[in-house]
Amino acid sequence: VGTGNSETVKAYLDTLASTEQSLALDRLSDEERHAVLTTLVPEDAADLVALLPDVQAIELIEDLTPGEAAAIIDELPSNLKADLIGELEDDDAAAILNVMEPQAAADCLRLSEYEDDEAGGLMVTEMLKYPVTWTGAQVIADLGDNADLYRDYDVQYAYLVDDQERLIGVLRMRDLLLSKRGTPIIENMIANPLSVEDKSKIGELIDLFDRHHFFGVPVVTSTDGKLIGVVHRAAVEEARAEQHDSDFLKTQGIVGGEEIRSMPLIVRARRRLAWLSVNIVLNMLAASVIAVYQDTLSSVIALAVFLPIISDMSGCSGNQAVAVSLRELSMGLVRESEWMRVWLKEVSVGMINGLALGVLIAGVSFVWKGNVYLGLVVGLALCLNTMIAVSIGGLVPLVLKRFKVDPAIAAGPILTTVTDMCGFFLVLSIASSMLDKLQ
Amino acid sequence: VGTGNSETVKAYLDTLASTEQSLALDRLSDEERHAVLTTLVPEDAADLVALLPDVQAIELIEDLTPGEAAAIIDELPSNLKADLIGELEDDDAAAILNVMEPQAAADCLRLSEYEDDEAGGLMVTEMLKYPVTWTGAQVIADLGDNADLYRDYDVQYAYLVDDQERLIGVLRMRDLLLSKRGTPIIENMIANPLSVEDKSKIGELIDLFDRHHFFGVPVVTSTDGKLIGVVHRAAVEEARAEQHDSDFLKTQGIVGGEEIRSMPLIVRARRRLAWLSVNIVLNMLAASVIAVYQDTLSSVIALAVFLPIISDMSGCSGNQAVAVSLRELSMGLVRESEWMRVWLKEVSVGMINGLALGVLIAGVSFVWKGNVYLGLVVGLALCLNTMIAVSIGGLVPLVLKRFKVDPAIAAGPILTTVTDMCGFFLVLSIASSMLDKLQ
């Protein structure tokens, strides 16, 4: 890389699959990555940047001079362009926008203000847009003149606007093809087409694409109804996949929903520790229940063997319920208000599984110590605590969502703290009540 | 519903968003769902079935008579059709295929043999396909004649085949538009277009769509190179989202990666229990370490308070590493052979976080009991065990993948068993070695 020129680097990258390209780039040092990007012509560098996860792309761009960065960003599709500018540090973004063409910079800045989960953040501005007063012949002439520009466009539909840039109709390429060339396009268009506002949320878009066979839907501003872009079905599906991805990492305690091992050590450690340190405090709180029952525990030391089992198993059962609730919420199969239904569904599973697990652990403890009452204590505690765990696990995501707390990151810690406390309390208080039979 | 006719049911459903439609259907009893589907005309019923999660759609279809089911399935897009037939019980599928048109049934059966993650399973067969010998005028005439049929097609591209149905070229609608109508289409086509084989895996498709701005790619058979369908970018992104979804449920212990609360109680309980029962056995194995050190524990009963904390916190740290590894594997950012890199990256985070958590818990235990050595025991054990947990958490998914075991479902239980054993062993063996200082 160090000595190569644009052509050889490009030729080498072309031999790799896209996942291998990101892998290869991931493994280079910062200097080498910088060298690769500046060696490639901006267009090829942009293709490479487009393949990378966002965090990685941003790190790369921040290492470039504003001029180099602007040249590459200029070649990206409009939605990626705006994403990157939006996520860069303000200073860096300003420096890059400064060296871009004023018009392009203004567009970029405007787009970067949309959230990633809004129509405005998901749309591309690359689309066919014509005055509604044109004829078919004019459109065809334009398509011929700008064939190069339109190379990567979706040209199945052209969007027709009035002199205020407001969306009036949609012209299907097929209808244009079937009509006489001199016909005004207004005669072939679909009037009053469906559109979404720029601030529409992704849920609305998923819904719309579920109900219609569209490949894309036009986006208009909520303020003045101007046509500003198109959201493609694939962009919505991709955003949904990324959302699932980030939710998954959050449930496992990755704050921010994003970690790649090439990120700086200190950032990775800090984000993970943020979640762990809350957890350890909650854990100590739960374990304080054990401290209260120290005397019971020292008289029946065998109980200490079962405490971590009960804590762990209740966590497992509860997390199954959390996962199903999170998923049903994201699929729209459950509403925040339906806690009664969720509870009934969960507690019935909890009863069956709690009974099965309780009998199993009671049997094992009886075989180990030969004391029926010990079996009764741990079996009963695990059975009851399994029902408690699935109830809490099922309901906590609904409650958190209602109070606008992200259930993906918060449900797990709350669940384990409460079930640990209940589990320890059940084992040790039942044991205390029949202490004479256990010794 | 019971008394309503097709029109009123349809009119009511139309007032609901698609997520509300699936929600409403989810809440009905089996009889009511059956009534809704049979009341609607097959076309509307098919639209409804298309919105539902697969498990739900299958249950519904199985409740219908083969005739009713065939009428609805017939109206579904080809990929959904094949999915459903493929996932029905063999008897039910055969009964439905029997009442379908022989040609449609044969097509359906052929498609249902592809896996969900293969090009053949993701493609639609609805596409524009013309003999390469045609002229532009013939294509345009066909588009006009079959406008209704092609309503939901992607008509941006037409695929051109020879008399053996082999893919020869792609005709862009735009180029057709710009050419004279009598021109043979062979003169305007893109020759040697990219295509994928029917058995191509989703990873290959993701790669292809990452590198090209295509909206769809044609699919040919691996045996004789016949053109059989088109995979759209949106279908690939959707499959990716579903994959993430199912992996998420698996990591939380939902065997099979699918559960919806309207599924039968016994199915839900059994699937969850399958995973829980493995876990409880592993848990008892881990807890047996505590049993070995019972004497140490009874002399320093305070240790019993810390055992669940160490077990839980190590599980948390390890799961963070599991999540990052699973995600890097699915994004292609890490290879199965790169265990050394993963280990170095993980153990350095583990060292920082283990030190932080260890110091914290040592401090708390000193404040509680006033014994420096107790703090030393639990702090050291937690610090070391955090490093062990992240190492195992980072590496286990790589190892499982290498041995073709699904890391999503198996990594968690393996991780917690090993870290629990190590954690209990560390606390209790360090404590045993300085027992006189702890009492």
PDB file of N, CA, C and O in Angstrom, chain A residues 16-19 21 23 27 140 154-156 177-178 181 207 211 245 252-253 258 261 272 283 294 301 312 320 325 327-328 333 338 346, chain B residues 16-19 21 23 27 140 154-156 177-178 181 207 211 245 252-253 258 261 272 283 294 301 312 320 325 327-328 333 338 345-346:
ATOM      1  N   LEU A  16     -11.148  -8.533  -4.052  1.00  0.00           N
ATOM      2  CA  LEU A  16     -11.746  -8.961  -2.786  1.00  0.00           C
ATOM      3  C   LEU A  16     -13.256  -8.789  -2.811  1.00  0.00           C
ATOM      4  O   LEU A  16     -13.772  -7.876  -3.451  1.00  0.00           O
ATOM      5  N   ALA A  17     -13.952  -9.652  -2.080  1.00  0.00           N
ATOM      6  CA  ALA A  17     -15.385  -9.448  -1.861  1.00  0.00           C
ATOM      7  C   ALA A  17     -15.557  -8.265  -0.922  1.00  0.00           C
ATOM      8  O   ALA A  17     -14.610  -7.863  -0.248  1.00  0.00           O
ATOM      9  N   SER A  18     -16.751  -7.684  -0.879  1.00  0.00           N
ATOM     10  CA  SER A  18     -16.934  -6.458  -0.091  1.00  0.00           C
ATOM     11  C   SER A  18     -16.669  -6.699   1.393  1.00  0.00           C
ATOM     12  O   SER A  18     -16.115  -5.854   2.079  1.00  0.00           O
ATOM     13  N   THR A  19     -17.072  -7.875   1.918  1.00  0.00           N
ATOM     14  CA  THR A  19     -16.796  -8.133   3.333  1.00  0.00           C
ATOM     15  C   THR A  19     -15.289  -8.227   3.563  1.00  0.00           C
ATOM     16  O   THR A  19     -14.784  -7.803   4.587  1.00  0.00           O
ATOM     17  N   GLN A  21     -13.094  -6.603   1.829  1.00  0.00           N
ATOM     18  CA  GLN A  21     -12.571  -5.241   1.753  1.00  0.00           C
ATOM     19  C   GLN A  21     -12.669  -4.558   3.113  1.00  0.00           C
ATOM     20  O   GLN A  21     -11.722  -3.941   3.577  1.00  0.00           O
ATOM     21  N   LEU A  23     -12.908  -6.030   5.961  1.00  0.00           N
ATOM     22  CA  LEU A  23     -12.010  -6.769   6.854  1.00  0.00           C
ATOM     23  C   LEU A  23     -10.575  -6.270   6.684  1.00  0.00           C
ATOM     24  O   LEU A  23      -9.872  -5.981   7.652  1.00  0.00           O
ATOM     25  N   ARG A  27      -8.084  -4.090   9.470  1.00  0.00           N
ATOM     26  CA  ARG A  27      -6.848  -4.602  10.044  1.00  0.00           C
ATOM     27  C   ARG A  27      -5.659  -3.663   9.857  1.00  0.00           C
ATOM     28  O   ARG A  27      -4.605  -3.885  10.416  1.00  0.00           O
ATOM     29  N   ILE A 140     -38.072  12.285 -22.588  1.00  0.00           N
ATOM     30  CA  ILE A 140     -37.207  11.330 -23.279  1.00  0.00           C
ATOM     31  C   ILE A 140     -35.887  11.992 -23.684  1.00  0.00           C
ATOM     32  O   ILE A 140     -34.810  11.417 -23.549  1.00  0.00           O
ATOM     33  N   ASP A 154     -33.032   5.064  -9.755  1.00  0.00           N
ATOM     34  CA  ASP A 154     -34.187   4.232 -10.002  1.00  0.00           C
ATOM     35  C   ASP A 154     -35.034   4.987 -11.029  1.00  0.00           C
ATOM     36  O   ASP A 154     -35.571   6.039 -10.734  1.00  0.00           O
ATOM     37  N   VAL A 155     -35.119   4.460 -12.239  1.00  0.00           N
ATOM     38  CA  VAL A 155     -35.841   5.217 -13.275  1.00  0.00           C
ATOM     39  C   VAL A 155     -37.181   4.581 -13.600  1.00  0.00           C
ATOM     40  O   VAL A 155     -37.775   4.848 -14.631  1.00  0.00           O
ATOM     41  N   GLN A 156     -37.664   3.736 -12.703  1.00  0.00           N
ATOM     42  CA  GLN A 156     -38.974   3.137 -12.937  1.00  0.00           C
ATOM     43  C   GLN A 156     -40.076   4.191 -12.889  1.00  0.00           C
ATOM     44  O   GLN A 156     -41.048   4.122 -13.609  1.00  0.00           O
ATOM     45  N   LEU A 177     -43.657   4.917 -22.173  1.00  0.00           N
ATOM     46  CA  LEU A 177     -43.263   4.086 -23.303  1.00  0.00           C
ATOM     47  C   LEU A 177     -44.450   3.784 -24.202  1.00  0.00           C
ATOM     48  O   LEU A 177     -44.324   3.718 -25.429  1.00  0.00           O
ATOM     49  N   LEU A 178     -45.611   3.593 -23.590  1.00  0.00           N
ATOM     50  CA  LEU A 178     -46.790   3.179 -24.337  1.00  0.00           C
ATOM     51  C   LEU A 178     -47.507   4.353 -25.001  1.00  0.00           C
ATOM     52  O   LEU A 178     -48.405   4.167 -25.804  1.00  0.00           O
ATOM     53  N   ARG A 181     -45.138  10.242 -28.291  1.00  0.00           N
ATOM     54  CA  ARG A 181     -44.076  11.075 -27.707  1.00  0.00           C
ATOM     55  C   ARG A 181     -44.468  12.523 -27.452  1.00  0.00           C
ATOM     56  O   ARG A 181     -43.970  13.156 -26.551  1.00  0.00           O
ATOM     57  N   ASP A 207     -44.860   0.106   7.586  1.00  0.00           N
ATOM     58  CA  ASP A 207     -46.278  -0.136   7.403  1.00  0.00           C
ATOM     59  C   ASP A 207     -46.702   0.086   5.953  1.00  0.00           C
ATOM     60  O   ASP A 207     -47.394  -0.736   5.355  1.00  0.00           O
ATOM     61  N   ARG A 211     -47.988  -2.715   3.000  1.00  0.00           N
ATOM     62  CA  ARG A 211     -49.318  -2.687   2.392  1.00  0.00           C
ATOM     63  C   ARG A 211     -49.297  -2.470   0.895  1.00  0.00           C
ATOM     64  O   ARG A 211     -50.302  -2.674   0.232  1.00  0.00           O
ATOM     65  N   ASP A 245     -29.932  -4.967  15.059  1.00  0.00           N
ATOM     66  CA  ASP A 245     -28.538  -5.182  15.394  1.00  0.00           C
ATOM     67  C   ASP A 245     -28.141  -4.399  16.629  1.00  0.00           C
ATOM     68  O   ASP A 245     -27.530  -4.918  17.557  1.00  0.00           O
ATOM     69  N   GLN A 252     -27.290  -6.952  25.420  1.00  0.00           N
ATOM     70  CA  GLN A 252     -26.142  -7.644  25.999  1.00  0.00           C
ATOM     71  C   GLN A 252     -25.199  -6.674  26.705  1.00  0.00           C
ATOM     72  O   GLN A 252     -24.082  -7.041  27.067  1.00  0.00           O
ATOM     73  N   GLY A 253     -25.627  -5.425  26.860  1.00  0.00           N
ATOM     74  CA  GLY A 253     -24.858  -4.495  27.669  1.00  0.00           C
ATOM     75  C   GLY A 253     -23.809  -3.681  26.932  1.00  0.00           C
ATOM     76  O   GLY A 253     -22.827  -3.250  27.511  1.00  0.00           O
ATOM     77  N   GLU A 258     -23.283  -0.055  19.726  1.00  0.00           N
ATOM     78  CA  GLU A 258     -22.287  -0.156  18.662  1.00  0.00           C
ATOM     79  C   GLU A 258     -20.907  -0.419  19.248  1.00  0.00           C
ATOM     80  O   GLU A 258     -20.445   0.319  20.106  1.00  0.00           O
ATOM     81  N   ARG A 261     -14.248  -4.080  17.155  1.00  0.00           N
ATOM     82  CA  ARG A 261     -13.017  -4.245  17.928  1.00  0.00           C
ATOM     83  C   ARG A 261     -11.865  -3.370  17.440  1.00  0.00           C
ATOM     84  O   ARG A 261     -10.845  -3.284  18.095  1.00  0.00           O
ATOM     85  N   ARG A 272     -18.473  -0.374  27.917  1.00  0.00           N
ATOM     86  CA  ARG A 272     -18.883  -1.602  28.580  1.00  0.00           C
ATOM     87  C   ARG A 272     -18.973  -1.392  30.085  1.00  0.00           C
ATOM     88  O   ARG A 272     -19.878  -1.896  30.738  1.00  0.00           O
ATOM     89  N   ASN A 283     -26.364  -5.660  41.696  1.00  0.00           N
ATOM     90  CA  ASN A 283     -26.041  -6.987  42.191  1.00  0.00           C
ATOM     91  C   ASN A 283     -25.774  -7.000  43.687  1.00  0.00           C
ATOM     92  O   ASN A 283     -26.180  -7.914  44.392  1.00  0.00           O
ATOM     93  N   GLN A 294     -27.748 -14.367  57.035  1.00  0.00           N
ATOM     94  CA  GLN A 294     -26.488 -15.071  57.254  1.00  0.00           C
ATOM     95  C   GLN A 294     -26.578 -16.216  58.245  1.00  0.00           C
ATOM     96  O   GLN A 294     -25.945 -17.248  58.079  1.00  0.00           O
ATOM     97  N   ILE A 301     -25.465 -24.806  55.384  1.00  0.00           N
ATOM     98  CA  ILE A 301     -24.502 -24.294  54.406  1.00  0.00           C
ATOM     99  C   ILE A 301     -24.796 -24.810  52.999  1.00  0.00           C
ATOM    100  O   ILE A 301     -24.444 -24.176  52.004  1.00  0.00           O
ATOM    101  N   ASP A 312     -29.335 -17.700  38.709  1.00  0.00           N
ATOM    102  CA  ASP A 312     -29.027 -17.849  37.292  1.00  0.00           C
ATOM    103  C   ASP A 312     -30.222 -18.354  36.490  1.00  0.00           C
ATOM    104  O   ASP A 312     -30.531 -17.836  35.419  1.00  0.00           O
ATOM    105  N   GLN A 320     -35.813 -14.953  28.595  1.00  0.00           N
ATOM    106  CA  GLN A 320     -36.622 -15.470  27.491  1.00  0.00           C
ATOM    107  C   GLN A 320     -37.865 -14.612  27.317  1.00  0.00           C
ATOM    108  O   GLN A 320     -38.225 -14.224  26.200  1.00  0.00           O
ATOM    109  N   SER A 325     -40.970 -10.241  24.526  1.00  0.00           N
ATOM    110  CA  SER A 325     -41.659  -8.951  24.619  1.00  0.00           C
ATOM    111  C   SER A 325     -41.007  -7.890  23.738  1.00  0.00           C
ATOM    112  O   SER A 325     -41.692  -7.148  23.035  1.00  0.00           O
ATOM    113  N   ARG A 327     -39.351  -8.316  21.061  1.00  0.00           N
ATOM    114  CA  ARG A 327     -39.610  -8.609  19.659  1.00  0.00           C
ATOM    115  C   ARG A 327     -41.063  -8.319  19.297  1.00  0.00           C
ATOM    116  O   ARG A 327     -41.332  -7.735  18.251  1.00  0.00           O
ATOM    117  N   GLU A 328     -41.990  -8.719  20.174  1.00  0.00           N
ATOM    118  CA  GLU A 328     -43.397  -8.441  19.865  1.00  0.00           C
ATOM    119  C   GLU A 328     -43.653  -6.928  19.821  1.00  0.00           C
ATOM    120  O   GLU A 328     -44.437  -6.457  18.999  1.00  0.00           O
ATOM    121  N   LEU A 333     -46.813  -6.514  17.569  1.00  0.00           N
ATOM    122  CA  LEU A 333     -47.760  -7.573  17.937  1.00  0.00           C
ATOM    123  C   LEU A 333     -48.287  -7.399  19.358  1.00  0.00           C
ATOM    124  O   LEU A 333     -49.138  -8.160  19.807  1.00  0.00           O
ATOM    125  N   GLU A 338     -51.224  -3.661  26.999  1.00  0.00           N
ATOM    126  CA  GLU A 338     -51.732  -5.033  27.118  1.00  0.00           C
ATOM    127  C   GLU A 338     -50.997  -5.863  28.160  1.00  0.00           C
ATOM    128  O   GLU A 338     -50.706  -7.037  27.932  1.00  0.00           O
ATOM    129  N   GLU A 346     -47.463 -15.262  30.027  1.00  0.00           N
ATOM    130  CA  GLU A 346     -46.158 -15.588  30.597  1.00  0.00           C
ATOM    131  C   GLU A 346     -46.286 -16.480  31.819  1.00  0.00           C
ATOM    132  O   GLU A 346     -45.529 -17.435  31.985  1.00  0.00           O
TER     133      GLU A 346
ATOM    134  N   LEU B  16     -57.303   0.042   9.366  1.00  0.00           N
ATOM    135  CA  LEU B  16     -56.199  -0.234  10.283  1.00  0.00           C
ATOM    136  C   LEU B  16     -54.854  -0.167   9.567  1.00  0.00           C
ATOM    137  O   LEU B  16     -54.762  -0.493   8.391  1.00  0.00           O
ATOM    138  N   ALA B  17     -53.803   0.234  10.301  1.00  0.00           N
ATOM    139  CA  ALA B  17     -52.440   0.137   9.759  1.00  0.00           C
ATOM    140  C   ALA B  17     -52.065  -1.341   9.727  1.00  0.00           C
ATOM    141  O   ALA B  17     -52.698  -2.164  10.390  1.00  0.00           O
ATOM    142  N   SER B  18     -51.031  -1.691   8.965  1.00  0.00           N
ATOM    143  CA  SER B  18     -50.714  -3.106   8.793  1.00  0.00           C
ATOM    144  C   SER B  18     -50.321  -3.765  10.115  1.00  0.00           C
ATOM    145  O   SER B  18     -50.672  -4.903  10.368  1.00  0.00           O
ATOM    146  N   THR B  19     -49.606  -3.033  10.992  1.00  0.00           N
ATOM    147  CA  THR B  19     -49.259  -3.642  12.280  1.00  0.00           C
ATOM    148  C   THR B  19     -50.525  -3.877  13.100  1.00  0.00           C
ATOM    149  O   THR B  19     -50.630  -4.856  13.821  1.00  0.00           O
ATOM    150  N   GLN B  21     -53.424  -4.542  11.813  1.00  0.00           N
ATOM    151  CA  GLN B  21     -54.102  -5.692  11.227  1.00  0.00           C
ATOM    152  C   GLN B  21     -53.556  -6.991  11.801  1.00  0.00           C
ATOM    153  O   GLN B  21     -54.324  -7.873  12.185  1.00  0.00           O
ATOM    154  N   LEU B  23     -52.017  -7.316  14.606  1.00  0.00           N
ATOM    155  CA  LEU B  23     -52.380  -7.317  16.018  1.00  0.00           C
ATOM    156  C   LEU B  23     -53.812  -7.807  16.190  1.00  0.00           C
ATOM    157  O   LEU B  23     -54.095  -8.679  17.011  1.00  0.00           O
ATOM    158  N   ARG B  27     -55.255 -11.467  18.026  1.00  0.00           N
ATOM    159  CA  ARG B  27     -56.082 -11.516  19.220  1.00  0.00           C
ATOM    160  C   ARG B  27     -57.355 -12.336  19.047  1.00  0.00           C
ATOM    161  O   ARG B  27     -58.055 -12.596  20.005  1.00  0.00           O
ATOM    162  N   ILE B 140     -43.023  -3.411 -26.439  1.00  0.00           N
ATOM    163  CA  ILE B 140     -43.961  -2.354 -26.063  1.00  0.00           C
ATOM    164  C   ILE B 140     -45.401  -2.845 -26.195  1.00  0.00           C
ATOM    165  O   ILE B 140     -46.243  -2.579 -25.335  1.00  0.00           O
ATOM    166  N   ASP B 154     -41.475  -5.212 -11.061  1.00  0.00           N
ATOM    167  CA  ASP B 154     -40.419  -4.233 -11.252  1.00  0.00           C
ATOM    168  C   ASP B 154     -40.159  -4.176 -12.754  1.00  0.00           C
ATOM    169  O   ASP B 154     -39.679  -5.139 -13.341  1.00  0.00           O
ATOM    170  N   VAL B 155     -40.515  -3.054 -13.377  1.00  0.00           N
ATOM    171  CA  VAL B 155     -40.374  -3.022 -14.841  1.00  0.00           C
ATOM    172  C   VAL B 155     -39.212  -2.147 -15.277  1.00  0.00           C
ATOM    173  O   VAL B 155     -39.130  -1.715 -16.417  1.00  0.00           O
ATOM    174  N   GLN B 156     -38.290  -1.885 -14.343  1.00  0.00           N
ATOM    175  CA  GLN B 156     -37.124  -1.093 -14.714  1.00  0.00           C
ATOM    176  C   GLN B 156     -36.247  -1.852 -15.711  1.00  0.00           C
ATOM    177  O   GLN B 156     -35.639  -1.270 -16.587  1.00  0.00           O
ATOM    178  N   LEU B 177     -36.855   3.176 -24.324  1.00  0.00           N
ATOM    179  CA  LEU B 177     -37.551   4.436 -24.521  1.00  0.00           C
ATOM    180  C   LEU B 177     -36.797   5.335 -25.497  1.00  0.00           C
ATOM    181  O   LEU B 177     -37.396   6.058 -26.295  1.00  0.00           O
ATOM    182  N   LEU B 178     -35.477   5.279 -25.414  1.00  0.00           N
ATOM    183  CA  LEU B 178     -34.650   6.188 -26.225  1.00  0.00           C
ATOM    184  C   LEU B 178     -34.427   5.668 -27.641  1.00  0.00           C
ATOM    185  O   LEU B 178     -33.919   6.383 -28.484  1.00  0.00           O
ATOM    186  N   ARG B 181     -38.650   2.346 -32.317  1.00  0.00           N
ATOM    187  CA  ARG B 181     -39.486   1.212 -31.919  1.00  0.00           C
ATOM    188  C   ARG B 181     -39.224  -0.071 -32.702  1.00  0.00           C
ATOM    189  O   ARG B 181     -39.410  -1.162 -32.193  1.00  0.00           O
ATOM    190  N   ASP B 207     -23.128  -9.185  -0.421  1.00  0.00           N
ATOM    191  CA  ASP B 207     -21.894  -8.703  -1.004  1.00  0.00           C
ATOM    192  C   ASP B 207     -22.130  -8.029  -2.350  1.00  0.00           C
ATOM    193  O   ASP B 207     -21.627  -6.941  -2.618  1.00  0.00           O
ATOM    194  N   ARG B 211     -21.784  -3.904  -3.472  1.00  0.00           N
ATOM    195  CA  ARG B 211     -20.819  -3.429  -4.460  1.00  0.00           C
ATOM    196  C   ARG B 211     -21.460  -2.788  -5.670  1.00  0.00           C
ATOM    197  O   ARG B 211     -20.784  -2.126  -6.441  1.00  0.00           O
ATOM    198  N   ASP B 245     -33.072 -11.028  13.865  1.00  0.00           N
ATOM    199  CA  ASP B 245     -34.166 -11.209  14.780  1.00  0.00           C
ATOM    200  C   ASP B 245     -34.127 -12.582  15.417  1.00  0.00           C
ATOM    201  O   ASP B 245     -34.242 -12.727  16.634  1.00  0.00           O
ATOM    202  N   GLN B 252     -31.107 -15.400  23.632  1.00  0.00           N
ATOM    203  CA  GLN B 252     -31.830 -15.282  24.895  1.00  0.00           C
ATOM    204  C   GLN B 252     -32.532 -16.588  25.261  1.00  0.00           C
ATOM    205  O   GLN B 252     -33.362 -16.622  26.154  1.00  0.00           O
ATOM    206  N   GLY B 253     -32.230 -17.669  24.512  1.00  0.00           N
ATOM    207  CA  GLY B 253     -32.733 -18.971  24.925  1.00  0.00           C
ATOM    208  C   GLY B 253     -34.077 -19.372  24.346  1.00  0.00           C
ATOM    209  O   GLY B 253     -34.780 -20.187  24.921  1.00  0.00           O
ATOM    210  N   GLU B 258     -37.866 -18.498  17.256  1.00  0.00           N
ATOM    211  CA  GLU B 258     -39.178 -17.942  16.917  1.00  0.00           C
ATOM    212  C   GLU B 258     -40.162 -18.218  18.037  1.00  0.00           C
ATOM    213  O   GLU B 258     -40.331 -19.362  18.449  1.00  0.00           O
ATOM    214  N   ARG B 261     -46.592 -14.871  21.174  1.00  0.00           N
ATOM    215  CA  ARG B 261     -47.382 -15.315  22.319  1.00  0.00           C
ATOM    216  C   ARG B 261     -48.722 -15.913  21.934  1.00  0.00           C
ATOM    217  O   ARG B 261     -49.399 -16.491  22.771  1.00  0.00           O
ATOM    218  N   ARG B 272     -38.956 -23.316  25.374  1.00  0.00           N
ATOM    219  CA  ARG B 272     -38.169 -22.598  26.384  1.00  0.00           C
ATOM    220  C   ARG B 272     -37.512 -23.594  27.346  1.00  0.00           C
ATOM    221  O   ARG B 272     -36.366 -23.417  27.741  1.00  0.00           O
ATOM    222  N   ASN B 283     -25.673 -25.463  35.330  1.00  0.00           N
ATOM    223  CA  ASN B 283     -25.610 -24.670  36.542  1.00  0.00           C
ATOM    224  C   ASN B 283     -25.258 -25.510  37.757  1.00  0.00           C
ATOM    225  O   ASN B 283     -24.495 -25.087  38.618  1.00  0.00           O
ATOM    226  N   GLN B 294     -17.318 -26.406  50.879  1.00  0.00           N
ATOM    227  CA  GLN B 294     -18.290 -26.096  51.932  1.00  0.00           C
ATOM    228  C   GLN B 294     -17.667 -25.669  53.243  1.00  0.00           C
ATOM    229  O   GLN B 294     -18.184 -24.790  53.931  1.00  0.00           O
ATOM    230  N   ILE B 301     -18.745 -17.135  56.241  1.00  0.00           N
ATOM    231  CA  ILE B 301     -20.065 -17.147  55.619  1.00  0.00           C
ATOM    232  C   ILE B 301     -20.300 -15.914  54.734  1.00  0.00           C
ATOM    233  O   ILE B 301     -21.073 -15.944  53.780  1.00  0.00           O
ATOM    234  N   ASP B 312     -22.657 -13.483  38.504  1.00  0.00           N
ATOM    235  CA  ASP B 312     -23.482 -12.628  37.658  1.00  0.00           C
ATOM    236  C   ASP B 312     -22.651 -11.626  36.866  1.00  0.00           C
ATOM    237  O   ASP B 312     -22.845 -11.433  35.661  1.00  0.00           O
ATOM    238  N   GLN B 320     -21.100  -9.451  26.959  1.00  0.00           N
ATOM    239  CA  GLN B 320     -20.744  -8.315  26.107  1.00  0.00           C
ATOM    240  C   GLN B 320     -19.785  -8.781  25.016  1.00  0.00           C
ATOM    241  O   GLN B 320     -19.949  -8.451  23.838  1.00  0.00           O
ATOM    242  N   SER B 325     -18.612 -10.477  19.330  1.00  0.00           N
ATOM    243  CA  SER B 325     -18.106 -11.508  18.417  1.00  0.00           C
ATOM    244  C   SER B 325     -19.182 -11.984  17.443  1.00  0.00           C
ATOM    245  O   SER B 325     -18.919 -12.132  16.253  1.00  0.00           O
ATOM    246  N   ARG B 327     -21.691 -10.373  16.346  1.00  0.00           N
ATOM    247  CA  ARG B 327     -21.975  -9.337  15.383  1.00  0.00           C
ATOM    248  C   ARG B 327     -20.828  -9.186  14.376  1.00  0.00           C
ATOM    249  O   ARG B 327     -21.060  -9.051  13.186  1.00  0.00           O
ATOM    250  N   GLU B 328     -19.589  -9.223  14.872  1.00  0.00           N
ATOM    251  CA  GLU B 328     -18.466  -9.107  13.938  1.00  0.00           C
ATOM    252  C   GLU B 328     -18.440 -10.300  12.983  1.00  0.00           C
ATOM    253  O   GLU B 328     -18.100 -10.150  11.809  1.00  0.00           O
ATOM    254  N   LEU B 333     -16.539  -9.010   9.836  1.00  0.00           N
ATOM    255  CA  LEU B 333     -15.398  -8.212  10.303  1.00  0.00           C
ATOM    256  C   LEU B 333     -14.371  -9.071  11.037  1.00  0.00           C
ATOM    257  O   LEU B 333     -13.323  -8.585  11.447  1.00  0.00           O
ATOM    258  N   GLU B 338      -9.137 -15.967  13.478  1.00  0.00           N
ATOM    259  CA  GLU B 338      -8.456 -14.825  14.100  1.00  0.00           C
ATOM    260  C   GLU B 338      -8.606 -14.786  15.613  1.00  0.00           C
ATOM    261  O   GLU B 338      -8.814 -13.726  16.205  1.00  0.00           O
ATOM    262  N   LYS B 345      -7.686  -8.262  21.924  1.00  0.00           N
ATOM    263  CA  LYS B 345      -8.615  -7.126  22.026  1.00  0.00           C
ATOM    264  C   LYS B 345      -9.496  -7.259  23.264  1.00  0.00           C
ATOM    265  O   LYS B 345      -9.832  -6.277  23.913  1.00  0.00           O
ATOM    266  N   GLU B 346      -9.915  -8.499  23.564  1.00  0.00           N
ATOM    267  CA  GLU B 346     -10.831  -8.712  24.679  1.00  0.00           C
ATOM    268  C   GLU B 346     -10.122  -8.625  26.019  1.00  0.00           C
ATOM    269  O   GLU B 346     -10.618  -8.014  26.956  1.00  0.00           O
TER     270      GLU B 346
END
